[in-house]
PDB file of C-alpha atoms in Angstrom:
ATOM      1  CA  MET A   1       4.900 -58.566  34.755  1.00 56.00           C
ATOM      2  CA  SER A   2       6.204 -59.174  38.339  1.00 70.00           C
ATOM      3  CA  ILE A   3       5.816 -56.758  41.363  1.00 70.00           C
ATOM      4  CA  SER A   4       9.126 -56.230  41.368  1.00 68.00           C
ATOM      5  CA  HIS A   5       9.214 -54.944  38.063  1.00 60.00           C
ATOM      6  CA  PHE A   6       6.340 -53.106  37.817  1.00 56.00           C
ATOM      7  CA  ILE A   7       7.579 -51.203  41.263  1.00 63.00           C
ATOM      8  CA  THR A   8      11.379 -50.521  39.198  1.00 65.00           C
ATOM      9  CA  THR A   9       8.670 -49.035  35.712  1.00 68.00           C
ATOM     10  CA  PHE A  10       7.508 -47.458  38.004  1.00 57.00           C
ATOM     11  CA  PHE A  11       9.994 -45.151  39.461  1.00 60.00           C
ATOM     12  CA  GLN A  12      12.035 -44.982  36.455  1.00 68.00           C
ATOM     13  CA  GLU A  13       9.735 -43.345  34.434  1.00 69.00           C
ATOM     14  CA  SER A  14       8.714 -41.379  37.589  1.00 74.00           C
ATOM     15  CA  ARG A  15      12.258 -40.025  37.771  1.00 75.00           C
ATOM     16  CA  LYS A  16      11.947 -39.321  34.087  1.00 74.00           C
ATOM     17  CA  ARG A  17       9.131 -37.129  34.475  1.00 81.00           C
ATOM     18  CA  ILE A  18      10.500 -35.384  37.087  1.00 81.00           C
ATOM     19  CA  ILE A  19      13.721 -34.418  35.007  1.00 77.00           C
ATOM     20  CA  ARG A  20      11.000 -33.447  31.847  1.00 81.00           C
ATOM     21  CA  ARG A  21       9.694 -31.429  34.597  1.00 86.00           C
ATOM     22  CA  CYS A  22      13.456 -30.058  36.123  1.00 86.00           C
ATOM     23  CA  ARG A  23      14.593 -29.255  32.547  1.00 84.00           C
ATOM     24  CA  HIS A  24      11.637 -27.016  31.410  1.00 88.00           C
ATOM     25  CA  TYR A  25      11.719 -24.509  34.963  1.00 90.00           C
ATOM     26  CA  LEU A  26      15.648 -24.295  34.320  1.00 91.00           C
ATOM     27  CA  GLU A  27      14.792 -23.609  30.494  1.00 93.00           C
ATOM     28  CA  LEU A  28      12.018 -20.562  31.844  1.00 94.00           C
ATOM     29  CA  ASN A  29      14.299 -19.414  33.837  1.00 95.00           C
ATOM     30  CA  ALA A  30      17.874 -19.482  31.948  1.00 95.00           C
ATOM     31  CA  ARG A  31      15.783 -17.679  29.121  1.00 95.00           C
ATOM     32  CA  LYS A  32      14.511 -15.164  32.267  1.00 96.00           C
ATOM     33  CA  THR A  33      18.214 -14.935  32.918  1.00 96.00           C
ATOM     34  CA  LEU A  34      19.392 -14.046  29.631  1.00 96.00           C
ATOM     35  CA  GLU A  35      16.897 -11.334  28.517  1.00 96.00           C
ATOM     36  CA  LYS A  36      18.129  -9.502  31.904  1.00 96.00           C
ATOM     37  CA  ASN A  37      20.751  -8.764  30.040  1.00 96.00           C
ATOM     38  CA  THR A  38      19.558  -6.723  27.113  1.00 95.00           C
ATOM     39  CA  GLU A  39      22.257  -6.394  24.694  1.00 95.00           C
ATOM     40  CA  LEU A  40      23.449  -9.814  25.029  1.00 96.00           C
ATOM     41  CA  TRP A  41      19.294 -10.971  24.346  1.00 96.00           C
ATOM     42  CA  LYS A  42      19.740  -8.668  21.419  1.00 94.00           C
ATOM     43  CA  VAL A  43      21.759 -10.170  19.743  1.00 93.00           C
ATOM     44  CA  ILE A  44      20.689 -13.558  21.363  1.00 93.00           C
ATOM     45  CA  GLU A  45      17.098 -12.375  19.239  1.00 91.00           C
ATOM     46  CA  GLU A  46      18.296 -11.299  16.196  1.00 90.00           C
ATOM     47  CA  GLN A  47      20.797 -14.377  15.726  1.00 89.00           C
ATOM     48  CA  ARG A  48      17.924 -16.912  15.691  1.00 86.00           C
ATOM     49  CA  LYS A  49      16.254 -14.526  12.871  1.00 84.00           C
ATOM     50  CA  ARG A  50      18.432 -13.972  10.813  1.00 81.00           C
ATOM     51  CA  SER A  51      19.958 -18.083  10.543  1.00 75.00           C
ATOM     52  CA  GLN A  52      16.365 -19.187  11.010  1.00 65.00           C
ATOM     53  CA  SER A  53      17.496 -21.698  13.394  1.00 64.00           C
ATOM     54  CA  THR A  54      16.750 -22.948  17.020  1.00 58.00           C
ATOM     55  CA  GLY A  55      20.061 -23.538  18.122  1.00 62.00           C
ATOM     56  CA  CYS A  56      21.225 -25.053  21.676  1.00 77.00           C
ATOM     57  CA  SER A  57      19.847 -24.501  24.221  1.00 89.00           C
ATOM     58  CA  TYR A  58      18.724 -21.161  26.956  1.00 93.00           C
ATOM     59  CA  ILE A  59      20.198 -23.371  29.488  1.00 94.00           C
ATOM     60  CA  ASP A  60      23.378 -23.922  27.094  1.00 94.00           C
ATOM     61  CA  TYR A  61      23.393 -20.070  26.360  1.00 95.00           C
ATOM     62  CA  LEU A  62      23.116 -19.193  30.345  1.00 96.00           C
ATOM     63  CA  PHE A  63      26.478 -22.279  31.309  1.00 96.00           C
ATOM     64  CA  LEU A  64      28.775 -21.698  28.220  1.00 97.00           C
ATOM     65  CA  TYR A  65      28.088 -17.455  28.983  1.00 97.00           C
ATOM     66  CA  ASN A  66      28.703 -17.622  32.158  1.00 97.00           C
ATOM     67  CA  TYR A  67      31.439 -19.597  32.218  1.00 97.00           C
ATOM     68  CA  ILE A  68      33.428 -17.767  30.196  1.00 97.00           C
ATOM     69  CA  ARG A  69      32.620 -14.718  31.502  1.00 97.00           C
ATOM     70  CA  THR A  70      33.629 -17.105  34.605  1.00 97.00           C
ATOM     71  CA  HIS A  71      36.917 -18.497  34.383  1.00 97.00           C
ATOM     72  CA  LYS A  72      37.599 -16.163  31.571  1.00 97.00           C
ATOM     73  CA  PRO A  73      39.116 -18.973  29.334  1.00 97.00           C
ATOM     74  CA  LEU A  74      41.909 -17.114  25.854  1.00 97.00           C
ATOM     75  CA  GLU A  75      41.045 -19.524  23.481  1.00 98.00           C
ATOM     76  CA  VAL A  76      38.332 -21.824  22.461  1.00 98.00           C
ATOM     77  CA  LEU A  77      37.790 -24.170  20.478  1.00 98.00           C
ATOM     78  CA  GLU A  78      34.009 -24.279  19.257  1.00 97.00           C
ATOM     79  CA  CYS A  79      33.236 -27.429  17.174  1.00 95.00           C
ATOM     80  CA  GLY A  80      30.255 -26.784  15.174  1.00 92.00           C
ATOM     81  CA  THR A  81      29.018 -22.780  14.586  1.00 92.00           C
ATOM     82  CA  GLY A  82      25.326 -21.748  15.518  1.00 90.00           C
ATOM     83  CA  ILE A  83      23.989 -18.667  18.096  1.00 92.00           C
ATOM     84  CA  SER A  84      26.616 -20.574  20.859  1.00 94.00           C
ATOM     85  CA  THR A  85      28.887 -18.840  19.264  1.00 95.00           C
ATOM     86  CA  VAL A  86      28.546 -15.304  19.618  1.00 96.00           C
ATOM     87  CA  VAL A  87      27.401 -15.712  23.069  1.00 97.00           C
ATOM     88  CA  MET A  88      30.061 -17.378  24.340  1.00 97.00           C
ATOM     89  CA  ALA A  89      31.505 -14.095  22.261  1.00 98.00           C
ATOM     90  CA  TYR A  90      29.022 -11.722  23.540  1.00 98.00           C
ATOM     91  CA  ALA A  91      31.536 -12.670  26.755  1.00 98.00           C
ATOM     92  CA  LEU A  92      34.601 -12.052  25.556  1.00 98.00           C
ATOM     93  CA  LEU A  93      33.901  -8.970  25.073  1.00 97.00           C
ATOM     94  CA  GLU A  94      32.934  -8.043  28.124  1.00 97.00           C
ATOM     95  CA  ASN A  95      35.642  -9.938  29.418  1.00 97.00           C
ATOM     96  CA  GLU A  96      37.734  -7.670  27.801  1.00 97.00           C
ATOM     97  CA  LYS A  97      35.726  -4.500  28.673  1.00 96.00           C
ATOM     98  CA  GLU A  98      36.671  -5.490  32.620  1.00 96.00           C
ATOM     99  CA  GLY A  99      40.173  -5.083  31.284  1.00 94.00           C
ATOM    100  CA  ASN A 100      41.084  -8.225  30.175  1.00 93.00           C
ATOM    101  CA  HIS A 101      42.993  -9.873  27.618  1.00 94.00           C
ATOM    102  CA  GLN A 102      41.555 -10.385  24.376  1.00 95.00           C
ATOM    103  CA  GLY A 103      39.686 -13.917  23.372  1.00 97.00           C
ATOM    104  CA  ARG A 104      39.282 -15.763  20.435  1.00 98.00           C
ATOM    105  CA  ILE A 105      36.986 -18.294  19.756  1.00 98.00           C
ATOM    106  CA  THR A 106      37.936 -21.053  17.122  1.00 98.00           C
ATOM    107  CA  SER A 107      34.810 -21.622  15.385  1.00 97.00           C
ATOM    108  CA  MET A 108      34.518 -25.323  13.131  1.00 96.00           C
ATOM    109  CA  GLU A 109      31.907 -25.928  10.714  1.00 95.00           C
ATOM    110  CA  GLU A 110      31.467 -28.527   7.846  1.00 94.00           C
ATOM    111  CA  ASN A 111      29.103 -27.206   5.988  1.00 92.00           C
ATOM    112  CA  GLU A 112      30.299 -24.286   3.482  1.00 94.00           C
ATOM    113  CA  GLU A 113      26.099 -22.992   3.019  1.00 92.00           C
ATOM    114  CA  TRP A 114      25.991 -22.792   7.122  1.00 90.00           C
ATOM    115  CA  PHE A 115      29.562 -21.638   7.568  1.00 93.00           C
ATOM    116  CA  LYS A 116      28.663 -18.691   4.648  1.00 93.00           C
ATOM    117  CA  LYS A 117      25.124 -17.381   6.449  1.00 91.00           C
ATOM    118  CA  ALA A 118      27.895 -18.011   9.552  1.00 90.00           C
ATOM    119  CA  LEU A 119      29.945 -14.740   8.622  1.00 92.00           C
ATOM    120  CA  ILE A 120      27.552 -13.062   7.553  1.00 92.00           C
ATOM    121  CA  ASN A 121      25.559 -12.264  10.420  1.00 91.00           C
ATOM    122  CA  MET A 122      28.256 -11.850  12.273  1.00 93.00           C
ATOM    123  CA  PRO A 123      27.747  -8.682  14.393  1.00 93.00           C
ATOM    124  CA  ASP A 124      30.234  -6.672  13.385  1.00 94.00           C
ATOM    125  CA  SER A 125      31.034  -6.245  17.157  1.00 95.00           C
ATOM    126  CA  LEU A 126      32.089  -9.309  17.476  1.00 96.00           C
ATOM    127  CA  LYS A 127      33.851  -9.510  14.750  1.00 96.00           C
ATOM    128  CA  LYS A 128      37.090  -9.712  16.329  1.00 97.00           C
ATOM    129  CA  TYR A 129      36.022 -12.241  19.135  1.00 98.00           C
ATOM    130  CA  VAL A 130      35.704 -15.342  16.541  1.00 97.00           C
ATOM    131  CA  ASP A 131      37.930 -17.059  13.496  1.00 97.00           C
ATOM    132  CA  CYS A 132      35.174 -18.901  11.745  1.00 97.00           C
ATOM    133  CA  VAL A 133      37.172 -21.752  10.182  1.00 97.00           C
ATOM    134  CA  LEU A 134      35.896 -23.829   7.490  1.00 97.00           C
ATOM    135  CA  SER A 135      37.245 -28.211   7.556  1.00 96.00           C
ATOM    136  CA  PRO A 136      35.390 -31.250   6.142  1.00 95.00           C
ATOM    137  CA  VAL A 137      35.734 -33.469   8.651  1.00 92.00           C
ATOM    138  CA  VAL A 138      37.793 -36.854   8.236  1.00 91.00           C
ATOM    139  CA  GLU A 139      37.873 -40.852  10.445  1.00 88.00           C
ATOM    140  CA  ASP A 140      40.532 -40.678  12.925  1.00 88.00           C
ATOM    141  CA  HIS A 141      40.754 -44.213  15.880  1.00 85.00           C
ATOM    142  CA  TYR A 142      42.086 -43.733  18.989  1.00 85.00           C
ATOM    143  CA  ALA A 143      42.435 -46.975  20.916  1.00 83.00           C
ATOM    144  CA  PHE A 144      40.199 -49.334  19.991  1.00 82.00           C
ATOM    145  CA  PHE A 145      37.439 -45.977  19.124  1.00 85.00           C
ATOM    146  CA  ARG A 146      36.741 -44.809  15.338  1.00 81.00           C
ATOM    147  CA  GLU A 147      35.763 -42.297  15.430  1.00 83.00           C
ATOM    148  CA  LEU A 148      35.990 -38.328  13.481  1.00 89.00           C
ATOM    149  CA  ARG A 149      37.131 -35.004  13.753  1.00 93.00           C
ATOM    150  CA  TYR A 150      37.973 -31.492  11.821  1.00 95.00           C
ATOM    151  CA  ARG A 151      40.936 -32.076   9.898  1.00 95.00           C
ATOM    152  CA  ASP A 152      41.988 -27.836   9.769  1.00 96.00           C
ATOM    153  CA  ILE A 153      41.614 -26.831  13.327  1.00 97.00           C
ATOM    154  CA  PRO A 154      44.759 -24.873  13.650  1.00 96.00           C
ATOM    155  CA  LYS A 155      47.157 -25.942  16.711  1.00 95.00           C
ATOM    156  CA  ARG A 156      46.557 -23.058  19.658  1.00 95.00           C
ATOM    157  CA  PRO A 157      47.157 -23.094  23.346  1.00 95.00           C
ATOM    158  CA  TYR A 158      43.078 -23.869  23.762  1.00 97.00           C
ATOM    159  CA  ASP A 159      41.136 -23.062  26.732  1.00 97.00           C
ATOM    160  CA  LEU A 160      38.093 -24.897  26.108  1.00 97.00           C
ATOM    161  CA  VAL A 161      36.431 -26.962  23.691  1.00 97.00           C
ATOM    162  CA  PHE A 162      32.841 -26.783  23.166  1.00 97.00           C
ATOM    163  CA  VAL A 163      31.505 -29.501  21.296  1.00 94.00           C
ATOM    164  CA  ASP A 164      28.060 -29.379  19.617  1.00 88.00           C
ATOM    165  CA  GLY A 165      29.523 -30.311  16.269  1.00 79.00           C
ATOM    166  CA  PRO A 166      30.093 -31.941  13.269  1.00 80.00           C
ATOM    167  CA  LYS A 167      27.271 -34.747  12.925  1.00 71.00           C
ATOM    168  CA  THR A 168      28.814 -37.932  13.616  1.00 64.00           C
ATOM    169  CA  ARG A 169      27.583 -40.698  11.804  1.00 61.00           C
ATOM    170  CA  ASN A 170      29.984 -42.137   9.651  1.00 57.00           C
ATOM    171  CA  ALA A 171      29.883 -41.831   6.205  1.00 56.00           C
ATOM    172  CA  ARG A 172      30.907 -45.076   5.030  1.00 59.00           C
ATOM    173  CA  TYR A 173      29.355 -47.284   7.853  1.00 56.00           C
ATOM    174  CA  PRO A 174      26.086 -47.320   8.743  1.00 60.00           C
ATOM    175  CA  VAL A 175      26.573 -46.093  12.930  1.00 63.00           C
ATOM    176  CA  LYS A 176      26.914 -43.483  15.120  1.00 66.00           C
ATOM    177  CA  THR A 177      30.827 -42.765  15.706  1.00 73.00           C
ATOM    178  CA  PHE A 178      32.062 -40.558  18.116  1.00 84.00           C
ATOM    179  CA  ASP A 179      33.320 -37.210  18.306  1.00 89.00           C
ATOM    180  CA  PHE A 180      36.838 -36.447  17.985  1.00 92.00           C
ATOM    181  CA  ASP A 181      38.099 -33.589  18.457  1.00 95.00           C
ATOM    182  CA  PHE A 182      39.257 -33.413  22.231  1.00 96.00           C
ATOM    183  CA  ILE A 183      41.153 -36.052  22.187  1.00 95.00           C
ATOM    184  CA  TRP A 184      42.932 -34.317  19.258  1.00 95.00           C
ATOM    185  CA  VAL A 185      43.027 -31.001  21.319  1.00 96.00           C
ATOM    186  CA  VAL A 186      44.882 -31.982  24.051  1.00 96.00           C
ATOM    187  CA  SER A 187      47.327 -34.525  22.586  1.00 93.00           C
ATOM    188  CA  GLN A 188      48.574 -31.280  20.432  1.00 92.00           C
ATOM    189  CA  SER A 189      48.046 -29.264  24.363  1.00 92.00           C
ATOM    190  CA  PRO A 190      50.479 -27.504  26.811  1.00 88.00           C
ATOM    191  CA  ARG A 191      47.821 -27.378  29.478  1.00 91.00           C
ATOM    192  CA  PRO A 192      44.941 -29.067  30.890  1.00 95.00           C
ATOM    193  CA  VAL A 193      41.700 -28.426  28.721  1.00 97.00           C
ATOM    194  CA  PHE A 194      38.309 -28.641  29.585  1.00 97.00           C
ATOM    195  CA  CYS A 195      35.596 -30.258  27.682  1.00 97.00           C
ATOM    196  CA  ILE A 196      31.171 -29.563  26.732  1.00 97.00           C
ATOM    197  CA  LEU A 197      29.335 -31.420  25.181  1.00 93.00           C
ATOM    198  CA  ASP A 198      25.718 -30.354  24.540  1.00 87.00           C
ATOM    199  CA  LEU A 199      24.646 -33.924  25.564  1.00 78.00           C
ATOM    200  CA  ARG A 200      26.432 -36.197  22.858  1.00 83.00           C
ATOM    201  CA  LEU A 201      26.517 -39.496  24.928  1.00 85.00           C
ATOM    202  CA  SER A 202      28.903 -42.532  23.182  1.00 87.00           C
ATOM    203  CA  THR A 203      31.026 -39.009  23.050  1.00 90.00           C
ATOM    204  CA  PHE A 204      30.495 -38.744  26.703  1.00 92.00           C
ATOM    205  CA  PHE A 205      30.569 -42.314  26.506  1.00 91.00           C
ATOM    206  CA  VAL A 206      34.282 -42.482  24.384  1.00 91.00           C
ATOM    207  CA  LEU A 207      35.618 -39.416  26.458  1.00 94.00           C
ATOM    208  CA  ARG A 208      34.972 -41.077  29.786  1.00 93.00           C
ATOM    209  CA  GLU A 209      36.985 -44.481  29.398  1.00 92.00           C
ATOM    210  CA  VAL A 210      40.278 -42.751  27.341  1.00 93.00           C
ATOM    211  CA  PHE A 211      40.251 -40.292  30.588  1.00 94.00           C
ATOM    212  CA  GLY A 212      38.617 -41.224  33.375  1.00 92.00           C
ATOM    213  CA  ARG A 213      35.520 -41.516  35.074  1.00 91.00           C
ATOM    214  CA  GLU A 214      36.604 -39.340  37.913  1.00 94.00           C
ATOM    215  CA  LYS A 215      37.338 -37.032  35.402  1.00 95.00           C
ATOM    216  CA  ALA A 216      33.553 -37.243  33.285  1.00 95.00           C
ATOM    217  CA  ARG A 217      29.934 -35.549  34.897  1.00 95.00           C
ATOM    218  CA  PHE A 218      27.101 -35.749  33.080  1.00 93.00           C
ATOM    219  CA  ASP A 219      24.769 -33.624  34.415  1.00 91.00           C
ATOM    220  CA  GLU A 220      21.421 -35.101  33.352  1.00 86.00           C
ATOM    221  CA  TRP A 221      19.872 -32.097  34.379  1.00 85.00           C
ATOM    222  CA  ARG A 222      20.876 -29.204  31.635  1.00 86.00           C
ATOM    223  CA  SER A 223      21.739 -32.354  29.504  1.00 87.00           C
ATOM    224  CA  LEU A 224      25.110 -31.293  29.394  1.00 93.00           C
ATOM    225  CA  CYS A 225      28.775 -33.187  29.419  1.00 94.00           C
ATOM    226  CA  PHE A 226      31.591 -32.307  31.048  1.00 96.00           C
ATOM    227  CA  ILE A 227      35.609 -33.645  31.092  1.00 96.00           C
ATOM    228  CA  GLY A 228      38.166 -32.737  32.415  1.00 92.00           C
ATOM    229  CA  PRO A 229      40.488 -30.411  32.779  1.00 96.00           C
ATOM    230  CA  CYS A 230      42.494 -32.521  30.952  1.00 96.00           C
ATOM    231  CA  SER A 231      46.225 -33.242  29.602  1.00 95.00           C
ATOM    232  CA  LEU A 232      48.066 -35.603  27.839  1.00 93.00           C
ATOM    233  CA  SER A 233      49.310 -37.636  30.562  1.00 92.00           C
ATOM    234  CA  ASP A 234      45.218 -38.445  31.028  1.00 93.00           C
ATOM    235  CA  LEU A 235      45.138 -39.767  27.867  1.00 91.00           C
ATOM    236  CA  LYS A 236      44.502 -43.604  28.559  1.00 89.00           C
ATOM    237  CA  SER A 237      46.434 -46.920  26.678  1.00 83.00           C
ATOM    238  CA  THR A 238      44.159 -48.523  25.381  1.00 82.00           C
ATOM    239  CA  ASN A 239      45.271 -51.419  27.782  1.00 82.00           C
ATOM    240  CA  GLU A 240      44.664 -49.880  30.419  1.00 83.00           C
ATOM    241  CA  ILE A 241      41.316 -49.097  29.219  1.00 81.00           C
ATOM    242  CA  VAL A 242      40.813 -52.876  28.659  1.00 81.00           C
ATOM    243  CA  SER A 243      42.595 -53.579  31.921  1.00 80.00           C
ATOM    244  CA  GLU A 244      39.731 -51.577  33.566  1.00 74.00           C
ATOM    245  CA  HIS A 245      36.949 -53.040  32.185  1.00 69.00           C
ATOM    246  CA  ILE A 246      38.364 -57.460  33.354  1.00 70.00           C
ATOM    247  CA  SER A 247      38.038 -56.130  37.190  1.00 63.00           C
ATOM    248  CA  GLU A 248      34.901 -55.395  37.028  1.00 61.00           C
ATOM    249  CA  PHE A 249      34.116 -58.982  35.919  1.00 59.00           C
ATOM    250  CA  ARG A 250      36.118 -60.695  38.597  1.00 57.00           C
TER     251      ARG A 250
END
């Protein structure tokens, strides 16, 4: 091993250890912050016991809660029902208590068993904020990218899309694809839409290519990806995507 290679490897491994430690600290801090909101924490713990699922990280829950409390979206699309659903619904409840219009989460799920559990476990106080939709996953494409999306997403003026599902492994081909739902939403939306990804790097890569690198950000410390806000005019054509990459090699 050359000295330069050794030094590069050393710094790469050191950086990974630093990120892991920082993420551990952020996770502990997020949990402590959530615990201070006793009613919200009670909801989270009850959902963990009922669903027997670890769900997202506390970092995710805190970020979603804070985003909804700060930006006050009225229409949220969630791809993949889980504990995050009730966290966001609770944020909408608090928004309404402060005099804001009632918001709604359209939560998509492809697994019927998990869908039924989500309906049973949903707290009565939060049901009016959530519209759970059972939908199969279908294959779709944009430019030269092949992807999967929920077939039956209601057409609504979404402000925020949170992607934590579905599984993006194509049944016909043993390859990892990406989630198409945000592209579909933007193509139908009359206004800009913001997207949060729960560490779905293949989806992040494609969305970055489709909407432009200036629209994409990866938070390595929190393991979250952000796209947008994006509107229909931001969708790049196949020629634009290819041209950008060709120019990099000139």
